[in-house]
């Protein structure tokens, strides 16, 4: 009888174990080789560059730091309120941990646009434990055009050095307006991963049209204006690296995280060469992320190559939905992986 009962107990235990295991995310054989843990690979800065950061900003940064090299956060860029997060939810049953938002249409007096829309979206996603990342396709501050591309506006960023110039005053006015929006999030205890002046060294945006010195100065002026003048302490500052842009880098005291925008259609490799180079360039002290991408890296390649990107974020539209860039099967694979953090797996980082 004891033997029979023991067999019964073993059978019940096996059934319970199998059932419990089936509720967890799967790990494919290709994912079994996990990257070496963060403490053995990196020496990430312990604190944010902002003095006395908000509780939530610090908690978010520590969360990113603790997971760096252990897991990757999923993200997606949006154009209209939750368009891509909803599409992913409808088609995969999951949503990404990070939502990408843009101040592109703000402060332009467009009668068709609600300037508070991105702020509302950021707060709503944060309340669900998601992470808002903001970029700013900054339209011509002079208002002579509605453009941000270098070949469509003659706005002169070099005037950032002339405090009496109309251009300087226009840039400061725009920074002040965006700071006001970010203050609303600060008041609501919402931290923001803030990625201004992205892809500057590429030269295709006006903020990169006059070379490294002017752009570097604008980034530093923006930091000073937002942090010291407006007392914003809920921001995590990201510099978006371009190849060979050492002279453009604002400085370690202005940057928390390094981003890299990678557009290689159909390439789902880990981009480990870029990761390794960036990690070395910044002395293993700055986390690095795929701040934008066309085709996202396959999780099997990320784990195989130990490419410890903090997050990945495909752009909206076809980059998210078209299989030429990212197939639905790949999205499902990513979201099912134990290495990829989705919205439903995010802890509350609130006070």
Short mmCIF file of C-alpha atoms in Angstrom, two decimals:
data_model
loop_
_atom_site.label_atom_id
_atom_site.label_comp_id
_atom_site.label_asym_id
_atom_site.label_seq_id
_atom_site.Cartn_x
_atom_site.Cartn_y
_atom_site.Cartn_z
CA UNK A 1 0.00 0.00 0.00
CA UNK A 2 2.77 2.40 0.87
CA UNK A 3 4.37 1.65 -2.48
CA UNK A 4 1.04 2.20 -4.26
CA UNK A 5 0.42 5.49 -2.40
CA UNK A 6 3.94 6.62 -3.16
CA UNK A 7 3.34 5.93 -6.83
CA UNK A 8 0.09 7.90 -6.62
CA UNK A 9 1.88 10.84 -5.04
CA UNK A 10 4.59 10.76 -7.68
CA UNK A 11 2.00 10.73 -10.46
CA UNK A 12 0.12 13.66 -8.90
CA UNK A 13 3.37 15.59 -8.44
CA UNK A 14 4.32 15.07 -12.08
CA UNK A 15 0.89 16.23 -13.25
CA UNK A 16 1.14 19.35 -11.07
CA UNK A 17 4.68 20.10 -12.24
CA UNK A 18 3.75 19.78 -15.92
CA UNK A 19 0.68 21.98 -15.46
CA UNK A 20 2.66 24.63 -13.62
CA UNK A 21 5.42 24.58 -16.22
CA UNK A 22 2.93 25.05 -19.04
CA UNK A 23 1.82 28.37 -17.52
CA UNK A 24 5.30 29.84 -17.83
CA UNK A 25 6.88 31.40 -20.88
CA UNK A 26 8.62 28.89 -23.06
CA UNK A 27 12.33 28.80 -23.74
CA UNK A 28 13.33 27.24 -27.03
CA UNK A 29 16.55 25.20 -27.28
CA UNK A 30 18.18 28.13 -29.05
CA UNK A 31 17.50 30.29 -25.98
CA UNK A 32 19.02 27.94 -23.43
CA UNK A 33 22.36 29.71 -23.54
CA UNK A 34 21.66 32.78 -21.42
CA UNK A 35 23.94 35.83 -21.41
CA UNK A 36 26.36 36.14 -18.51
CA UNK A 37 24.71 38.11 -15.73
CA UNK A 38 25.18 41.86 -15.51
CA UNK A 39 27.45 41.90 -12.47
CA UNK A 40 30.08 39.93 -14.36
CA UNK A 41 29.96 41.96 -17.57
CA UNK A 42 29.23 45.60 -16.87
CA UNK A 43 29.90 48.44 -14.46
CA UNK A 44 26.77 50.51 -15.04
CA UNK A 45 26.59 53.91 -13.37
CA UNK A 46 24.74 53.58 -10.08
CA UNK A 47 22.80 56.84 -10.32
CA UNK A 48 21.12 59.10 -12.84
CA UNK A 49 22.78 62.25 -14.15
CA UNK A 50 19.90 64.36 -12.81
CA UNK A 51 20.61 65.52 -9.25
CA UNK A 52 17.98 64.27 -6.78
CA UNK A 53 15.89 62.38 -9.34
CA UNK A 54 12.29 61.54 -8.57
CA UNK A 55 11.55 58.30 -6.76
CA UNK A 56 9.92 56.89 -9.88
CA UNK A 57 12.76 57.89 -12.23
CA UNK A 58 15.31 56.31 -9.93
CA UNK A 59 13.16 53.19 -9.47
CA UNK A 60 12.81 52.84 -13.24
CA UNK A 61 16.55 53.30 -13.77
CA UNK A 62 17.36 50.69 -11.12
CA UNK A 63 14.88 48.31 -12.76
CA UNK A 64 16.59 48.78 -16.12
CA UNK A 65 19.98 48.33 -14.49
CA UNK A 66 18.98 45.18 -12.58
CA UNK A 67 17.61 43.53 -15.72
CA UNK A 68 20.41 44.63 -18.03
CA UNK A 69 22.02 41.56 -19.53
CA UNK A 70 19.42 39.28 -17.98
CA UNK A 71 16.36 40.20 -20.05
CA UNK A 72 15.38 42.64 -22.78
CA UNK A 73 12.36 44.94 -22.67
CA UNK A 74 10.02 44.89 -25.64
CA UNK A 75 8.86 48.18 -27.12
CA UNK A 76 7.03 49.69 -30.06
CA UNK A 77 6.76 53.21 -31.46
CA UNK A 78 3.28 54.67 -31.87
CA UNK A 79 1.91 57.35 -34.19
CA UNK A 80 -1.69 57.71 -33.03
CA UNK A 81 -2.83 56.88 -29.53
CA UNK A 82 -1.92 53.24 -28.80
CA UNK A 83 -2.27 52.23 -32.46
CA UNK A 84 0.58 49.72 -32.49
CA UNK A 85 0.14 48.47 -28.93
CA UNK A 86 -3.50 47.71 -29.71
CA UNK A 87 -2.57 45.98 -32.96
CA UNK A 88 -0.05 43.81 -31.14
CA UNK A 89 -2.56 42.99 -28.41
CA UNK A 90 -5.18 42.02 -31.00
CA UNK A 91 -2.76 39.84 -32.95
CA UNK A 92 -0.52 38.33 -30.28
CA UNK A 93 -2.46 38.67 -27.04
CA UNK A 94 0.45 40.66 -25.56
CA UNK A 95 1.62 44.27 -25.39
CA UNK A 96 5.18 45.59 -25.15
CA UNK A 97 6.64 46.92 -21.91
CA UNK A 98 7.67 50.19 -23.58
CA UNK A 99 5.57 52.63 -25.58
CA UNK A 100 7.30 55.11 -27.89
CA UNK A 101 5.78 58.60 -28.08
CA UNK A 102 6.64 61.78 -30.00
CA UNK A 103 6.25 65.51 -29.33
CA UNK A 104 6.32 66.09 -33.10
CA UNK A 105 2.94 67.86 -33.37
CA UNK A 106 3.04 69.72 -30.06
CA UNK A 107 3.09 73.52 -29.79
CA UNK A 108 2.34 74.07 -33.49
CA UNK A 109 -1.25 75.34 -33.14
CA UNK A 110 -2.65 72.52 -35.24
CA UNK A 111 -6.44 72.60 -34.93
CA UNK A 112 -6.57 68.86 -35.61
CA UNK A 113 -4.20 67.86 -32.81
CA UNK A 114 -4.46 67.70 -29.03
CA UNK A 115 -1.12 68.84 -27.59
CA UNK A 116 -1.81 66.82 -24.47
CA UNK A 117 -2.32 63.55 -26.40
CA UNK A 118 1.19 62.13 -25.83
CA UNK A 119 1.07 63.15 -22.17
CA UNK A 120 -2.25 61.37 -21.70
CA UNK A 121 -0.89 58.26 -23.43
CA UNK A 122 2.27 58.26 -21.31
CA UNK A 123 0.29 58.52 -18.09
CA UNK A 124 -2.19 55.82 -19.15
CA UNK A 125 0.57 53.36 -20.05
CA UNK A 126 2.49 54.10 -16.86
CA UNK A 127 -0.63 53.40 -14.81
CA UNK A 128 -0.60 49.94 -16.41
CA UNK A 129 3.09 49.57 -15.37
CA UNK A 130 4.38 50.42 -18.85
CA UNK A 131 7.36 52.65 -19.63
CA UNK A 132 7.00 55.81 -21.77
CA UNK A 133 9.88 56.75 -24.07
CA UNK A 134 9.70 60.17 -25.72
CA UNK A 135 11.41 61.36 -28.88
CA UNK A 136 10.96 64.81 -30.44
CA UNK A 137 10.82 65.35 -34.17
CA UNK A 138 11.34 69.04 -33.51
CA UNK A 139 9.81 71.14 -36.24
CA UNK A 140 11.46 74.39 -37.37
CA UNK A 141 11.51 76.57 -34.21
CA UNK A 142 11.29 79.76 -36.30
CA UNK A 143 7.85 78.69 -37.60
CA UNK A 144 8.94 79.61 -41.13
CA UNK A 145 8.27 75.99 -42.10
CA UNK A 146 6.69 72.96 -40.46
CA UNK A 147 9.70 70.80 -41.25
CA UNK A 148 12.45 69.06 -39.31
CA UNK A 149 14.51 67.67 -42.21
CA UNK A 150 17.66 69.55 -43.14
CA UNK A 151 16.77 69.76 -46.82
CA UNK A 152 13.41 71.38 -46.07
CA UNK A 153 14.32 74.08 -43.57
CA UNK A 154 17.13 76.60 -43.30
CA UNK A 155 16.84 76.99 -39.54
CA UNK A 156 20.31 77.67 -38.17
CA UNK A 157 21.14 75.71 -35.02
CA UNK A 158 24.52 77.44 -34.75
CA UNK A 159 22.67 80.44 -33.33
CA UNK A 160 22.48 78.49 -30.08
CA UNK A 161 25.67 80.39 -29.25
CA UNK A 162 24.03 83.80 -29.75
CA UNK A 163 21.75 84.43 -26.79
CA UNK A 164 20.24 87.53 -28.40
CA UNK A 165 19.37 85.88 -31.70
CA UNK A 166 15.81 85.12 -32.77
CA UNK A 167 16.83 81.51 -33.36
CA UNK A 168 18.15 81.06 -29.81
CA UNK A 169 14.99 82.54 -28.33
CA UNK A 170 12.83 80.32 -30.55
CA UNK A 171 14.68 77.20 -29.43
CA UNK A 172 14.36 78.17 -25.77
CA UNK A 173 10.64 78.89 -26.21
CA UNK A 174 10.07 75.42 -27.65
CA UNK A 175 12.12 73.78 -24.92
CA UNK A 176 10.10 75.67 -22.32
CA UNK A 177 6.84 74.46 -23.86
CA UNK A 178 7.91 70.82 -23.90
CA UNK A 179 9.20 71.23 -20.35
CA UNK A 180 5.71 72.31 -19.36
CA UNK A 181 4.28 69.08 -20.74
CA UNK A 182 6.93 67.02 -18.98
CA UNK A 183 6.14 68.88 -15.75
CA UNK A 184 2.60 67.54 -15.94
CA UNK A 185 4.01 64.03 -15.97
CA UNK A 186 6.33 64.91 -13.12
CA UNK A 187 3.35 66.16 -11.10
CA UNK A 188 1.62 62.84 -11.78
CA UNK A 189 4.76 60.94 -10.74
CA UNK A 190 5.39 59.55 -14.21
CA UNK A 191 9.06 59.03 -15.19
CA UNK A 192 10.12 59.48 -18.80
CA UNK A 193 12.94 58.01 -20.85
CA UNK A 194 13.81 61.16 -22.80
CA UNK A 195 15.61 60.90 -26.16
CA UNK A 196 16.02 64.37 -27.70
CA UNK A 197 18.07 65.39 -30.75
CA UNK A 198 18.18 61.81 -32.01
CA UNK A 199 20.31 60.68 -34.95
CA UNK A 200 22.02 64.08 -34.94
CA UNK A 201 25.27 63.08 -36.63
CA UNK A 202 23.32 61.65 -39.55
CA UNK A 203 22.80 65.23 -40.66
CA UNK A 204 19.27 64.72 -41.97
CA UNK A 205 17.62 66.74 -39.17
CA UNK A 206 18.20 70.47 -38.69
CA UNK A 207 19.80 69.87 -35.29
CA UNK A 208 22.59 68.02 -37.07
CA UNK A 209 22.94 70.37 -40.03
CA UNK A 210 25.74 72.56 -38.64
CA UNK A 211 28.05 69.94 -37.21
CA UNK A 212 28.97 68.55 -33.82
CA UNK A 213 29.68 71.65 -31.75
CA UNK A 214 26.31 73.33 -32.26
CA UNK A 215 24.32 70.16 -31.61
CA UNK A 216 26.35 69.30 -28.55
CA UNK A 217 25.76 72.78 -27.18
CA UNK A 218 22.01 72.56 -27.82
CA UNK A 219 21.78 69.25 -25.96
CA UNK A 220 23.65 70.75 -23.00
CA UNK A 221 21.48 73.89 -23.05
CA UNK A 222 18.35 71.73 -23.14
CA UNK A 223 19.56 69.68 -20.19
CA UNK A 224 20.36 72.82 -18.20
CA UNK A 225 17.06 74.46 -19.07
CA UNK A 226 14.97 71.41 -18.21
CA UNK A 227 16.83 70.18 -15.14
CA UNK A 228 18.14 73.36 -13.52
CA UNK A 229 15.68 76.01 -14.69
CA UNK A 230 12.46 73.99 -14.83
CA UNK A 231 13.51 71.58 -12.06
CA UNK A 232 12.51 68.49 -14.01
CA UNK A 233 13.74 65.43 -12.13
CA UNK A 234 11.66 62.69 -13.76
CA UNK A 235 13.78 62.28 -16.90
CA UNK A 236 16.22 59.56 -17.91
CA UNK A 237 18.42 61.11 -20.60
CA UNK A 238 19.32 59.17 -23.75
CA UNK A 239 21.88 60.06 -26.38
CA UNK A 240 21.21 58.41 -29.75
CA UNK A 241 24.56 57.37 -31.14
CA UNK A 242 25.42 57.47 -34.83
CA UNK A 243 28.57 55.91 -36.34
CA UNK A 244 31.75 57.89 -35.69
CA UNK A 245 30.02 60.66 -33.75
CA UNK A 246 32.46 60.92 -30.83
CA UNK A 247 32.70 64.70 -31.26
CA UNK A 248 28.93 64.99 -30.94
CA UNK A 249 28.61 63.28 -27.57
CA UNK A 250 27.26 65.75 -24.97
CA UNK A 251 29.28 64.21 -22.14
CA UNK A 252 28.83 61.57 -19.46
CA UNK A 253 27.36 64.12 -17.06
CA UNK A 254 24.41 64.69 -19.44
CA UNK A 255 23.63 61.15 -20.57
CA UNK A 256 22.21 58.14 -18.72
CA UNK A 257 21.71 55.65 -21.55
CA UNK A 258 23.04 55.23 -25.09
CA UNK A 259 20.55 54.53 -27.85
CA UNK A 260 21.24 53.23 -31.34
CA UNK A 261 18.74 53.41 -34.21
CA UNK A 262 19.25 50.44 -36.54
CA UNK A 263 17.39 49.97 -39.81
CA UNK A 264 18.43 46.82 -41.67
CA UNK A 265 15.41 45.42 -43.48
CA UNK A 266 14.89 41.74 -42.88
CA UNK A 267 17.98 41.43 -40.66
CA UNK A 268 16.97 39.83 -37.37
CA UNK A 269 20.51 39.35 -36.17
CA UNK A 270 21.48 40.39 -32.66
CA UNK A 271 23.60 43.33 -33.90
CA UNK A 272 26.18 42.09 -31.42
CA UNK A 273 29.03 43.89 -33.19
CA UNK A 274 27.30 47.23 -32.59
CA UNK A 275 26.48 46.28 -29.02
CA UNK A 276 30.05 45.25 -28.27
CA UNK A 277 31.48 48.43 -29.80
CA UNK A 278 29.10 50.69 -27.88
CA UNK A 279 29.68 48.89 -24.62
CA UNK A 280 33.43 49.31 -25.03
CA UNK A 281 33.17 52.93 -26.18
CA UNK A 282 31.37 53.97 -23.02
CA UNK A 283 33.46 51.84 -20.70
CA UNK A 284 30.62 49.44 -19.80
CA UNK A 285 29.16 52.27 -17.68
CA UNK A 286 26.17 53.18 -19.84
CA UNK A 287 23.35 50.82 -20.71
CA UNK A 288 22.75 50.64 -24.45
CA UNK A 289 19.46 50.09 -26.22
CA UNK A 290 18.08 49.64 -29.72
CA UNK A 291 16.15 52.87 -29.43
CA UNK A 292 14.60 52.43 -32.89
CA UNK A 293 14.71 49.68 -35.45
CA UNK A 294 13.17 48.44 -38.62
CA UNK A 295 13.61 44.69 -38.16
CA UNK A 296 13.97 43.67 -34.53
CA UNK A 297 16.59 41.14 -33.41
CA UNK A 298 15.35 37.58 -33.01
CA UNK A 299 15.47 36.58 -29.35
CA UNK A 300 17.32 33.39 -30.26
CA UNK A 301 20.12 35.52 -31.72
CA UNK A 302 20.13 37.89 -28.75
CA UNK A 303 20.68 35.09 -26.28
CA UNK A 304 23.07 33.13 -28.50
CA UNK A 305 25.32 36.15 -28.99
CA UNK A 306 24.84 37.62 -25.49
CA UNK A 307 23.88 40.97 -27.03
CA UNK A 308 22.50 42.58 -23.89
CA UNK A 309 20.50 45.46 -25.37
CA UNK A 310 18.29 47.06 -22.70
CA UNK A 311 15.30 47.31 -25.03
CA UNK A 312 14.29 47.18 -28.68
CA UNK A 313 11.64 49.31 -30.37
CA UNK A 314 10.43 48.84 -33.95
CA UNK A 315 9.02 51.96 -35.60
CA UNK A 316 5.30 52.23 -36.23
CA UNK A 317 3.32 51.28 -39.34
CA UNK A 318 4.88 48.83 -41.75
CA UNK A 319 7.92 48.39 -39.52
CA UNK A 320 5.64 46.88 -36.90
CA UNK A 321 2.99 45.22 -39.07
CA UNK A 322 4.61 44.22 -42.37
CA UNK A 323 6.37 40.86 -42.52
CA UNK A 324 9.03 42.40 -44.76
CA UNK A 325 10.30 43.94 -41.52
CA UNK A 326 8.78 41.91 -38.69
CA UNK A 327 6.48 38.94 -39.12
CA UNK A 328 3.61 38.21 -36.80
CA UNK A 329 5.21 34.86 -36.04
CA UNK A 330 8.35 36.65 -34.87
CA UNK A 331 6.32 38.99 -32.66
CA UNK A 332 4.64 35.97 -31.09
CA UNK A 333 7.99 34.27 -30.60
CA UNK A 334 9.46 37.36 -28.96
CA UNK A 335 6.53 37.86 -26.61
CA UNK A 336 6.48 34.16 -25.66
CA UNK A 337 10.16 34.13 -24.70
CA UNK A 338 11.22 34.17 -21.07
CA UNK A 339 14.02 36.56 -22.10
CA UNK A 340 11.62 39.24 -23.38
CA UNK A 341 9.69 41.40 -20.90
CA UNK A 342 6.13 42.29 -21.93
CA UNK A 343 3.66 44.70 -20.33
CA UNK A 344 1.88 42.03 -18.32
CA UNK A 345 5.20 41.06 -16.71
CA UNK A 346 6.15 44.57 -15.63
CA UNK A 347 6.23 45.25 -11.89
CA UNK A 348 4.78 48.42 -10.45
CA UNK A 349 7.57 50.99 -10.12
CA UNK A 350 5.36 53.50 -8.35
CA UNK A 351 5.93 54.90 -4.88
#
